[in-house]
mmCIF file of C-alpha atoms and ligand atoms in Angstrom:
data_model
loop_
_atom_site.group_PDB
_atom_site.id
_atom_site.type_symbol
_atom_site.label_atom_id
_atom_site.label_comp_id
_atom_site.label_asym_id
_atom_site.label_seq_id
_atom_site.Cartn_x
_atom_site.Cartn_y
_atom_site.Cartn_z
ATOM 1 C CA MET A 1 -6.597 -12.393 -14.326
ATOM 2 C CA LEU A 2 -4.925 -12.664 -10.897
ATOM 3 C CA ARG A 3 -3.723 -9.066 -11.319
ATOM 4 C CA ALA A 4 -7.313 -7.897 -11.916
ATOM 5 C CA ILE A 5 -8.583 -9.809 -8.867
ATOM 6 C CA LEU A 6 -5.862 -8.352 -6.637
ATOM 7 C CA LEU A 7 -6.538 -4.835 -7.930
ATOM 8 C CA TYR A 8 -10.249 -5.314 -7.218
ATOM 9 C CA LEU A 9 -9.375 -6.476 -3.682
ATOM 10 C CA SER A 10 -7.147 -3.417 -3.159
ATOM 11 C CA SER A 11 -10.246 -1.214 -2.917
ATOM 12 C CA ALA A 12 -12.625 -3.723 -1.282
ATOM 13 C CA THR A 13 -13.358 -2.776 2.333
ATOM 14 C CA TRP A 14 -14.486 -6.295 3.261
ATOM 15 C CA ALA A 15 -11.144 -7.718 2.123
ATOM 16 C CA ARG A 16 -9.228 -5.061 4.006
ATOM 17 C CA ASN A 17 -11.170 -5.865 7.208
ATOM 18 C CA LEU A 18 -10.531 -9.548 6.674
ATOM 19 C CA VAL A 19 -6.761 -9.505 6.230
ATOM 20 C CA CYS A 20 -5.420 -6.401 7.980
ATOM 21 C CA ASN A 21 -5.456 -7.952 11.420
ATOM 22 C CA LEU A 22 -3.693 -11.150 10.374
ATOM 23 C CA PRO A 23 -0.180 -10.930 11.818
ATOM 24 C CA PHE A 24 1.461 -12.822 8.941
ATOM 25 C CA VAL A 25 -0.012 -10.360 6.415
ATOM 26 C CA SER A 26 1.241 -7.288 8.274
ATOM 27 C CA ARG A 27 4.629 -9.015 8.630
ATOM 28 C CA ALA A 28 4.701 -9.501 4.849
ATOM 29 C CA ALA A 29 3.613 -5.879 4.270
ATOM 30 C CA SER A 30 6.591 -4.673 6.267
ATOM 31 C CA ARG A 31 8.833 -5.595 3.317
ATOM 32 C CA PHE A 32 7.249 -2.708 1.368
ATOM 33 C CA VAL A 33 6.175 -0.343 4.171
ATOM 34 C CA ALA A 34 8.712 1.396 6.404
ATOM 35 C CA GLY A 35 6.645 1.075 9.575
ATOM 36 C CA GLU A 36 3.387 2.321 11.007
ATOM 37 C CA THR A 37 4.913 5.330 12.820
ATOM 38 C CA TRP A 38 7.027 8.268 11.697
ATOM 39 C CA GLU A 39 9.836 7.257 14.101
ATOM 40 C CA GLN A 40 10.103 3.854 12.415
ATOM 41 C CA ALA A 41 10.080 5.435 8.948
ATOM 42 C CA LEU A 42 12.730 7.970 9.928
ATOM 43 C CA GLN A 43 15.096 5.169 10.918
ATOM 44 C CA VAL A 44 14.613 3.482 7.533
ATOM 45 C CA ILE A 45 15.156 6.803 5.710
ATOM 46 C CA ARG A 46 18.383 7.489 7.602
ATOM 47 C CA THR A 47 19.743 4.080 6.614
ATOM 48 C CA LEU A 48 18.830 4.675 2.955
ATOM 49 C CA ASN A 49 20.481 8.122 3.043
ATOM 50 C CA ASP A 50 23.601 6.579 4.605
ATOM 51 C CA ASP A 51 23.719 4.214 1.616
ATOM 52 C CA GLY A 52 23.698 7.160 -0.799
ATOM 53 C CA LEU A 53 20.002 6.955 -1.679
ATOM 54 C CA LEU A 54 17.533 9.844 -1.736
ATOM 55 C CA VAL A 55 13.980 9.420 -0.518
ATOM 56 C CA THR A 56 10.442 10.543 -1.207
ATOM 57 C CA ILE A 57 8.099 10.055 1.739
ATOM 58 C CA ASP A 58 4.524 8.832 1.372
ATOM 59 C CA HIS A 59 2.234 8.992 4.381
ATOM 60 C CA LEU A 60 -0.100 6.174 3.388
ATOM 61 C CA GLY A 61 -3.765 6.919 2.777
ATOM 62 C CA GLU A 62 -6.126 7.378 -0.147
ATOM 63 C CA ASN A 63 -9.820 7.895 -0.891
ATOM 64 C CA THR A 64 -10.501 9.580 2.447
ATOM 65 C CA SER A 65 -14.182 9.588 3.299
ATOM 66 C CA THR A 66 -14.410 12.564 5.679
ATOM 67 C CA ILE A 67 -13.259 16.180 5.670
ATOM 68 C CA GLU A 68 -11.551 15.620 9.031
ATOM 69 C CA GLU A 69 -9.448 12.766 7.614
ATOM 70 C CA ALA A 70 -8.405 14.913 4.659
ATOM 71 C CA GLN A 71 -7.439 17.780 6.966
ATOM 72 C CA SER A 72 -5.512 15.452 9.228
ATOM 73 C CA SER A 73 -3.588 14.001 6.231
ATOM 74 C CA ALA A 74 -2.663 17.517 5.133
ATOM 75 C CA GLU A 75 -1.432 18.302 8.663
ATOM 76 C CA THR A 76 0.737 15.179 8.594
ATOM 77 C CA TYR A 77 2.307 16.271 5.308
ATOM 78 C CA ARG A 78 3.100 19.716 6.687
ATOM 79 C CA PHE A 79 4.608 18.003 9.735
ATOM 80 C CA LEU A 80 6.751 15.873 7.398
ATOM 81 C CA LEU A 81 8.060 18.934 5.565
ATOM 82 C CA HIS A 82 9.128 20.421 8.897
ATOM 83 C CA GLU A 83 10.689 17.086 9.866
ATOM 84 C CA ILE A 84 12.769 17.077 6.664
ATOM 85 C CA GLN A 85 13.971 20.548 7.634
ATOM 86 C CA ARG A 86 14.606 19.602 11.298
ATOM 87 C CA THR A 87 16.414 16.325 10.688
ATOM 88 C CA GLY A 88 18.310 17.228 7.509
ATOM 89 C CA ILE A 89 17.338 13.969 5.820
ATOM 90 C CA LYS A 90 17.726 13.889 2.024
ATOM 91 C CA ALA A 91 14.060 13.688 1.139
ATOM 92 C CA SER A 92 11.025 15.188 -0.550
ATOM 93 C CA ILE A 93 7.359 14.154 -0.235
ATOM 94 C CA SER A 94 4.800 12.351 -2.414
ATOM 95 C CA LEU A 95 1.071 12.636 -1.833
ATOM 96 C CA LYS A 96 -2.235 11.486 -3.295
ATOM 97 C CA LEU A 97 -5.024 13.951 -3.964
ATOM 98 C CA THR A 98 -7.803 11.561 -2.917
ATOM 99 C CA GLN A 99 -6.070 11.517 0.458
ATOM 100 C CA LEU A 100 -6.662 15.289 0.590
ATOM 101 C CA GLY A 101 -10.365 14.870 -0.184
ATOM 102 C CA LEU A 102 -10.399 15.075 -4.013
ATOM 103 C CA ASN A 103 -13.460 12.801 -4.114
ATOM 104 C CA LEU A 104 -15.240 14.779 -1.400
ATOM 105 C CA ASP A 105 -14.797 18.401 -2.421
ATOM 106 C CA GLN A 106 -12.330 19.655 -5.022
ATOM 107 C CA GLU A 107 -12.094 23.110 -3.415
ATOM 108 C CA LEU A 108 -11.210 21.589 -0.041
ATOM 109 C CA CYS A 109 -8.564 19.469 -1.760
ATOM 110 C CA TRP A 110 -7.137 22.542 -3.505
ATOM 111 C CA ASN A 111 -6.915 24.502 -0.240
ATOM 112 C CA LEU A 112 -5.141 21.656 1.541
ATOM 113 C CA LEU A 113 -2.778 21.018 -1.375
ATOM 114 C CA HIS A 114 -2.019 24.705 -1.763
ATOM 115 C CA ASN A 115 -1.095 24.981 1.919
ATOM 116 C CA ILE A 116 1.238 21.996 1.714
ATOM 117 C CA ILE A 117 2.951 23.343 -1.410
ATOM 118 C CA LEU A 118 3.310 26.781 0.187
ATOM 119 C CA THR A 119 4.977 25.222 3.220
ATOM 120 C CA GLY A 120 7.230 23.214 0.879
ATOM 121 C CA SER A 121 8.091 26.380 -1.017
ATOM 122 C CA GLU A 122 9.000 28.228 2.205
ATOM 123 C CA LEU A 123 11.278 25.344 3.239
ATOM 124 C CA ASP A 124 12.516 24.728 -0.319
ATOM 125 C CA ILE A 125 11.258 21.152 -0.506
ATOM 126 C CA PHE A 126 9.660 19.462 -3.517
ATOM 127 C CA VAL A 127 6.115 18.053 -3.393
ATOM 128 C CA ARG A 128 5.251 15.277 -5.884
ATOM 129 C CA ILE A 129 1.600 14.650 -6.697
ATOM 130 C CA ASP A 130 1.152 10.909 -7.340
ATOM 131 C CA MET A 131 -1.214 9.831 -10.119
ATOM 132 C CA GLU A 132 -4.124 7.646 -9.115
ATOM 133 C CA ASP A 133 -6.720 5.805 -11.245
ATOM 134 C CA SER A 134 -7.952 7.293 -14.518
ATOM 135 C CA GLY A 135 -10.997 8.880 -12.845
ATOM 136 C CA ALA A 136 -8.643 11.267 -11.021
ATOM 137 C CA VAL A 137 -6.375 12.266 -13.934
ATOM 138 C CA ASP A 138 -8.315 15.297 -15.237
ATOM 139 C CA SER A 139 -8.834 16.833 -11.808
ATOM 140 C CA THR A 140 -5.190 16.185 -10.893
ATOM 141 C CA LEU A 141 -4.057 18.024 -14.039
ATOM 142 C CA ASP A 142 -6.524 20.861 -13.311
ATOM 143 C CA LEU A 143 -5.244 21.340 -9.768
ATOM 144 C CA PHE A 144 -1.678 21.205 -11.004
ATOM 145 C CA GLU A 145 -2.458 23.987 -13.476
ATOM 146 C CA ARG A 146 -3.725 26.101 -10.578
ATOM 147 C CA VAL A 147 -0.438 25.523 -8.765
ATOM 148 C CA ASN A 148 1.427 26.673 -11.877
ATOM 149 C CA ASN A 149 -0.708 29.765 -12.206
ATOM 150 C CA GLU A 150 0.606 30.792 -8.795
ATOM 151 C CA ASN A 151 4.198 30.374 -9.979
ATOM 152 C CA LEU A 152 4.888 27.709 -7.362
ATOM 153 C CA THR A 153 7.721 25.689 -8.854
ATOM 154 C CA ASN A 154 8.352 23.165 -6.079
ATOM 155 C CA THR A 155 5.930 20.614 -7.422
ATOM 156 C CA GLY A 156 5.574 18.006 -10.157
ATOM 157 C CA LEU A 157 3.387 15.183 -11.406
ATOM 158 C CA VAL A 158 3.373 11.527 -12.340
ATOM 159 C CA ILE A 159 2.602 10.238 -15.847
ATOM 160 C CA GLN A 160 1.464 6.644 -16.437
ATOM 161 C CA SER A 161 2.684 5.101 -19.705
ATOM 162 C CA TYR A 162 -0.235 2.623 -19.891
ATOM 163 C CA LEU A 163 -2.735 5.434 -20.586
ATOM 164 C CA TYR A 164 -3.197 6.312 -24.274
ATOM 165 C CA ARG A 165 -3.645 9.982 -23.348
ATOM 166 C CA SER A 166 -0.215 10.244 -21.700
ATOM 167 C CA ILE A 167 1.708 11.264 -24.839
ATOM 168 C CA GLU A 168 -0.531 14.298 -25.274
ATOM 169 C CA ASP A 169 -0.559 15.139 -21.545
ATOM 170 C CA THR A 170 3.230 14.904 -21.441
ATOM 171 C CA GLU A 171 3.675 17.135 -24.488
ATOM 172 C CA LYS A 172 1.631 19.827 -22.724
ATOM 173 C CA LEU A 173 3.401 19.414 -19.384
ATOM 174 C CA LEU A 174 6.859 19.555 -20.933
ATOM 175 C CA ARG A 175 6.147 22.934 -22.497
ATOM 176 C CA ILE A 176 6.172 24.490 -18.976
ATOM 177 C CA PRO A 177 8.418 22.345 -18.290
ATOM 178 C CA THR A 178 7.104 20.148 -15.480
ATOM 179 C CA PRO A 179 9.131 17.744 -13.334
ATOM 180 C CA ILE A 180 7.641 14.356 -14.204
ATOM 181 C CA ARG A 181 8.008 10.926 -12.637
ATOM 182 C CA LEU A 182 7.273 8.444 -15.396
ATOM 183 C CA VAL A 183 5.721 5.127 -14.276
ATOM 184 C CA LYS A 184 3.923 2.287 -16.042
ATOM 185 C CA GLY A 185 0.703 2.610 -13.990
ATOM 186 C CA ALA A 186 -0.605 0.536 -11.097
ATOM 187 C CA TYR A 187 -4.421 0.530 -11.454
ATOM 188 C CA ASN A 188 -6.954 -1.637 -13.246
ATOM 189 C CA GLU A 189 -7.898 0.354 -16.343
ATOM 190 C CA PRO A 190 -10.175 -0.693 -19.228
ATOM 191 C CA HIS A 191 -8.702 -1.357 -22.683
ATOM 192 C CA GLU A 192 -10.641 1.627 -24.095
ATOM 193 C CA ILE A 193 -8.200 3.970 -22.357
ATOM 194 C CA ALA A 194 -5.122 1.933 -21.432
ATOM 195 C CA TYR A 195 -2.762 -0.650 -22.902
ATOM 196 C CA ARG A 196 -3.336 -4.107 -21.490
ATOM 197 C CA ARG A 197 -0.223 -5.681 -22.965
ATOM 198 C CA LYS A 198 3.025 -5.147 -21.095
ATOM 199 C CA SER A 199 4.956 -4.761 -24.365
ATOM 200 C CA ASP A 200 2.730 -1.822 -25.422
ATOM 201 C CA THR A 201 3.100 -0.137 -22.023
ATOM 202 C CA ASP A 202 6.881 -0.618 -22.209
ATOM 203 C CA LYS A 203 7.065 0.841 -25.721
ATOM 204 C CA ALA A 204 5.086 3.896 -24.619
ATOM 205 C CA PHE A 205 7.351 4.181 -21.558
ATOM 206 C CA ASP A 206 10.432 4.404 -23.804
ATOM 207 C CA GLN A 207 8.769 6.929 -26.085
ATOM 208 C CA LEU A 208 7.844 9.130 -23.102
ATOM 209 C CA THR A 209 11.347 8.728 -21.680
ATOM 210 C CA GLY A 210 12.760 10.111 -24.929
ATOM 211 C CA MET A 211 10.404 13.099 -24.834
ATOM 212 C CA MET A 212 11.290 13.876 -21.220
ATOM 213 C CA ILE A 213 15.047 13.618 -21.780
ATOM 214 C CA LYS A 214 14.952 15.926 -24.817
ATOM 215 C CA ALA A 215 12.911 18.483 -22.847
ATOM 216 C CA ALA A 216 15.356 18.292 -19.913
ATOM 217 C CA VAL A 217 18.352 18.918 -22.195
ATOM 218 C CA LYS A 218 16.551 21.886 -23.754
ATOM 219 C CA ASP A 219 15.824 23.232 -20.266
ATOM 220 C CA GLY A 220 19.510 23.198 -19.268
ATOM 221 C CA ALA A 221 19.733 19.716 -17.691
ATOM 222 C CA ARG A 222 19.264 20.837 -14.098
ATOM 223 C CA PRO A 223 20.678 18.191 -11.734
ATOM 224 C CA ALA A 224 18.979 16.655 -8.707
ATOM 225 C CA ALA A 225 19.661 18.807 -5.629
ATOM 226 C CA GLU A 226 22.538 17.498 -3.496
ATOM 227 C CA ASP A 227 20.481 17.884 -0.314
ATOM 228 C CA GLY A 228 17.892 15.507 -1.820
ATOM 229 C CA ARG A 229 15.037 17.983 -1.615
ATOM 230 C CA TYR A 230 14.528 18.435 -5.375
ATOM 231 C CA PRO A 231 14.522 15.895 -8.173
ATOM 232 C CA PRO A 232 15.617 16.862 -11.679
ATOM 233 C CA LEU A 233 12.958 17.266 -14.399
ATOM 234 C CA THR A 234 13.295 13.652 -15.513
ATOM 235 C CA ALA A 235 12.570 10.823 -13.093
ATOM 236 C CA LEU A 236 12.009 7.239 -14.237
ATOM 237 C CA GLY A 237 9.924 5.392 -11.631
ATOM 238 C CA THR A 238 10.518 1.762 -12.527
ATOM 239 C CA HIS A 239 12.407 -1.381 -11.499
ATOM 240 C CA ASP A 240 12.589 -2.576 -15.086
ATOM 241 C CA GLU A 241 16.208 -2.849 -16.180
ATOM 242 C CA ASN A 242 15.323 -2.613 -19.887
ATOM 243 C CA ARG A 243 13.452 0.654 -19.372
ATOM 244 C CA ILE A 244 16.257 2.093 -17.235
ATOM 245 C CA ASN A 245 18.953 1.016 -19.704
ATOM 246 C CA TYR A 246 16.989 2.613 -22.527
ATOM 247 C CA GLY A 247 16.804 5.862 -20.509
ATOM 248 C CA ILE A 248 20.529 5.745 -19.761
ATOM 249 C CA ARG A 249 21.384 5.165 -23.440
ATOM 250 C CA MET A 250 19.057 7.927 -24.564
ATOM 251 C CA ALA A 251 20.465 10.370 -21.974
ATOM 252 C CA LYS A 252 24.007 9.657 -23.208
ATOM 253 C CA GLU A 253 22.981 10.217 -26.836
ATOM 254 C CA GLU A 254 21.201 13.468 -26.042
ATOM 255 C CA GLY A 255 23.888 14.760 -23.680
ATOM 256 C CA LEU A 256 21.912 14.660 -20.426
ATOM 257 C CA PRO A 257 24.357 14.136 -17.528
ATOM 258 C CA GLU A 258 23.877 11.345 -14.949
ATOM 259 C CA SER A 259 23.007 13.912 -12.266
ATOM 260 C CA ALA A 260 19.929 15.014 -14.269
ATOM 261 C CA LEU A 261 18.441 11.540 -14.751
ATOM 262 C CA GLU A 262 16.835 10.340 -11.543
ATOM 263 C CA ILE A 263 15.828 6.724 -11.086
ATOM 264 C CA GLN A 264 13.054 6.115 -8.566
ATOM 265 C CA MET A 265 12.130 2.768 -7.046
ATOM 266 C CA LEU A 266 9.833 1.525 -4.305
ATOM 267 C CA HIS A 267 11.081 0.659 -0.831
ATOM 268 C CA GLY A 268 11.826 -3.060 -0.571
ATOM 269 C CA ILE A 269 12.027 -3.773 -4.309
ATOM 270 C CA ARG A 270 15.329 -4.466 -6.128
ATOM 271 C CA THR A 271 17.378 -2.920 -3.347
ATOM 272 C CA GLU A 272 20.744 -4.130 -4.711
ATOM 273 C CA TYR A 273 19.964 -2.588 -8.079
ATOM 274 C CA GLN A 274 19.109 0.724 -6.341
ATOM 275 C CA ARG A 275 22.542 0.785 -4.756
ATOM 276 C CA SER A 276 24.377 -0.177 -7.912
ATOM 277 C CA LEU A 277 22.743 2.640 -9.924
ATOM 278 C CA ALA A 278 23.625 5.117 -7.152
ATOM 279 C CA ASN A 279 27.230 3.845 -7.300
ATOM 280 C CA ASP A 280 27.204 4.548 -11.044
ATOM 281 C CA GLY A 281 26.485 8.209 -10.265
ATOM 282 C CA TYR A 282 22.725 8.377 -10.888
ATOM 283 C CA PRO A 283 20.496 10.046 -8.308
ATOM 284 C CA VAL A 284 18.342 7.188 -6.994
ATOM 285 C CA ARG A 285 15.275 8.086 -4.965
ATOM 286 C CA VAL A 286 13.435 5.477 -2.938
ATOM 287 C CA TYR A 287 9.692 5.883 -2.430
ATOM 288 C CA VAL A 288 9.198 5.220 1.283
ATOM 289 C CA PRO A 289 5.604 4.695 2.438
ATOM 290 C CA TYR A 290 4.676 4.508 6.102
ATOM 291 C CA GLY A 291 1.529 4.565 8.233
ATOM 292 C CA THR A 292 -1.335 2.356 9.245
ATOM 293 C CA GLU A 293 -3.263 2.584 5.945
ATOM 294 C CA TRP A 294 -0.995 0.141 4.109
ATOM 295 C CA TYR A 295 -3.599 -2.274 2.743
ATOM 296 C CA PRO A 296 -4.325 -0.778 -0.757
ATOM 297 C CA TYR A 297 -0.649 0.053 -1.345
ATOM 298 C CA PHE A 298 0.423 -3.440 -0.339
ATOM 299 C CA THR A 299 -2.235 -5.150 -2.483
ATOM 300 C CA ARG A 300 -1.101 -3.168 -5.552
ATOM 301 C CA ARG A 301 2.438 -4.455 -4.929
ATOM 302 C CA LEU A 302 1.043 -8.002 -4.962
ATOM 303 C CA ALA A 303 -0.848 -7.303 -8.190
ATOM 304 C CA GLU A 304 2.361 -6.144 -9.890
ATOM 305 C CA ARG A 305 3.993 -9.422 -9.081
ATOM 306 C CA PRO A 306 1.577 -12.188 -8.075
ATOM 307 C CA ALA A 307 4.612 -14.326 -7.104
ATOM 308 C CA ASN A 308 4.698 -12.076 -4.022
ATOM 309 C CA ILE A 309 1.755 -14.101 -2.707
ATOM 310 C CA TRP A 310 4.254 -16.882 -1.947
ATOM 311 C CA PHE A 311 6.192 -14.324 -0.006
ATOM 312 C CA ILE A 312 3.100 -13.667 2.165
ATOM 313 C CA LEU A 313 2.587 -17.356 2.681
ATOM 314 C CA SER A 314 6.209 -17.787 3.731
ATOM 315 C CA ASN A 315 5.471 -15.304 6.531
ATOM 316 C CA LEU A 316 2.766 -17.621 7.818
ATOM 317 C CA PHE A 317 5.439 -19.818 9.338
ATOM 318 C CA LYS A 318 7.597 -17.070 10.820
ATOM 319 C CA ARG A 319 7.250 -15.884 14.403
HETATM 320 C C1 FAD B 1 8.952 5.538 -7.277
HETATM 321 C C2 FAD B 1 7.667 4.989 -7.842
HETATM 322 C C3 FAD B 1 6.515 5.743 -7.730
HETATM 323 C C4 FAD B 1 5.319 5.280 -8.293
HETATM 324 N N1 FAD B 1 4.212 6.087 -8.317
HETATM 325 C C5 FAD B 1 3.104 5.681 -8.992
HETATM 326 C C6 FAD B 1 2.001 6.556 -9.170
HETATM 327 O O1 FAD B 1 1.994 7.717 -8.739
HETATM 328 N N2 FAD B 1 0.924 6.083 -9.851
HETATM 329 C C7 FAD B 1 0.881 4.801 -10.383
HETATM 330 O O2 FAD B 1 -0.108 4.440 -11.021
HETATM 331 N N3 FAD B 1 1.918 3.954 -10.188
HETATM 332 C C8 FAD B 1 3.016 4.360 -9.527
HETATM 333 N N4 FAD B 1 4.073 3.487 -9.373
HETATM 334 C C9 FAD B 1 3.918 2.048 -9.690
HETATM 335 C C10 FAD B 1 4.166 1.731 -11.161
HETATM 336 O O3 FAD B 1 3.114 2.237 -11.940
HETATM 337 C C11 FAD B 1 4.288 0.206 -11.404
HETATM 338 O O4 FAD B 1 3.096 -0.413 -11.049
HETATM 339 C C12 FAD B 1 5.422 -0.462 -10.631
HETATM 340 O O5 FAD B 1 6.564 0.337 -10.615
HETATM 341 C C13 FAD B 1 5.815 -1.823 -11.252
HETATM 342 O O6 FAD B 1 6.230 -1.661 -12.555
HETATM 343 P P1 FAD B 1 7.770 -1.608 -13.039
HETATM 344 O O7 FAD B 1 7.914 -0.354 -13.807
HETATM 345 O O8 FAD B 1 8.688 -1.789 -11.918
HETATM 346 O O9 FAD B 1 7.884 -2.726 -14.134
HETATM 347 P P2 FAD B 1 7.552 -4.288 -14.114
HETATM 348 O O10 FAD B 1 7.755 -4.738 -15.520
HETATM 349 O O11 FAD B 1 6.231 -4.534 -13.479
HETATM 350 O O12 FAD B 1 8.679 -4.898 -13.164
HETATM 351 C C14 FAD B 1 10.038 -4.972 -13.533
HETATM 352 C C15 FAD B 1 10.746 -5.823 -12.493
HETATM 353 O O13 FAD B 1 10.739 -5.154 -11.221
HETATM 354 C C16 FAD B 1 10.488 -6.046 -10.153
HETATM 355 N N5 FAD B 1 9.193 -5.702 -9.523
HETATM 356 C C17 FAD B 1 8.259 -4.831 -9.996
HETATM 357 N N6 FAD B 1 7.217 -4.729 -9.135
HETATM 358 C C18 FAD B 1 7.501 -5.573 -8.105
HETATM 359 C C19 FAD B 1 6.808 -5.897 -6.912
HETATM 360 N N7 FAD B 1 5.641 -5.360 -6.600
HETATM 361 N N8 FAD B 1 7.386 -6.781 -6.069
HETATM 362 C C20 FAD B 1 8.596 -7.336 -6.354
HETATM 363 N N9 FAD B 1 9.301 -7.060 -7.480
HETATM 364 C C21 FAD B 1 8.756 -6.186 -8.350
HETATM 365 C C22 FAD B 1 10.464 -7.417 -10.763
HETATM 366 O O14 FAD B 1 11.790 -7.929 -10.716
HETATM 367 C C23 FAD B 1 10.058 -7.161 -12.198
HETATM 368 O O15 FAD B 1 10.487 -8.140 -13.091
HETATM 369 C C24 FAD B 1 5.279 3.971 -8.879
HETATM 370 C C25 FAD B 1 6.454 3.221 -8.963
HETATM 371 C C26 FAD B 1 7.630 3.720 -8.481
HETATM 372 C C27 FAD B 1 8.870 2.893 -8.637
#
């Protein structure tokens, strides 16, 4: 119930206007967001790299409402690709298609996405397309197919295990094969299309993990790139120890080496666990969001773990 309310609030403009200017809320958000500026984010990324962690950078923003905003987001992403090249940080990028105007004009979104992927291809940097709510899944898959038709191989998708359709989508994507980040799913979806029970979502997650690992072995078990710019085919985006342990067991059984099983986690969540997996030899990539548009991202983090609300309240009393 609380999860549904928080997910509703994540897209409510009135709620955003109400809380974004409250200093204790932005202080709490800073646990999950690496700063409002690129300079602040770069510092965080350098520290993560120094600790042996790879990064994927998210310039926060979604559901842009004007063409100019979409164009400006695309410019920022191209800037970030050049920054990865300039600074030598071990990173790739993650973006959302509604940030590039998917809901405004699909052709505009394609042009902006295509340009970003071309720049990534020139610089040899991977571009991950995040998966948003179920209304965006078909168009995301369509645009990804267009990328594939151009033989651009520096991109991949996200699959959400809570959606019933994901088994079929994954089967198709693995035929290519596509680099996939597997996640549970962060949006409020109706029971007609998505599991509502955590145990069902977890079971589907393990099933999809198995499919991805088998496909990666068949494809030659390419490792994550040492310079951090490319993930391997299989990336598990979760903080759930049971899901990760299942993936590790399955990889051992199927003969997938540690270097070809990437674990991805969000900035600020289970940081000790991130480091311990990296020490065990797994590529661990931290999703690092930054920017001023942190409200919907932050609210989804609260919805995943309503106990985080106490964490916000504890910031009320800090200076
Ligand atoms: C790298 C990455 C990229 C992602 N990209 C997408 C995407 O493109 N599309 C999409 O729909 N979703 C995405 N997600 C979010 C994902 O769908 C889940 O909502 C989120 O990861 C929480 O689920 P979990 O797998 O960690 O499992 P859970 O069972 O929810 O959590 C397992 C444990 O992790 C810890 N934990 C989890 N979430 C939090 C939190 N918010 N605060 C504090 N502790 C927490 C807790 O200890 C919890 O017990 C992404 C997640 C990651 C890690």
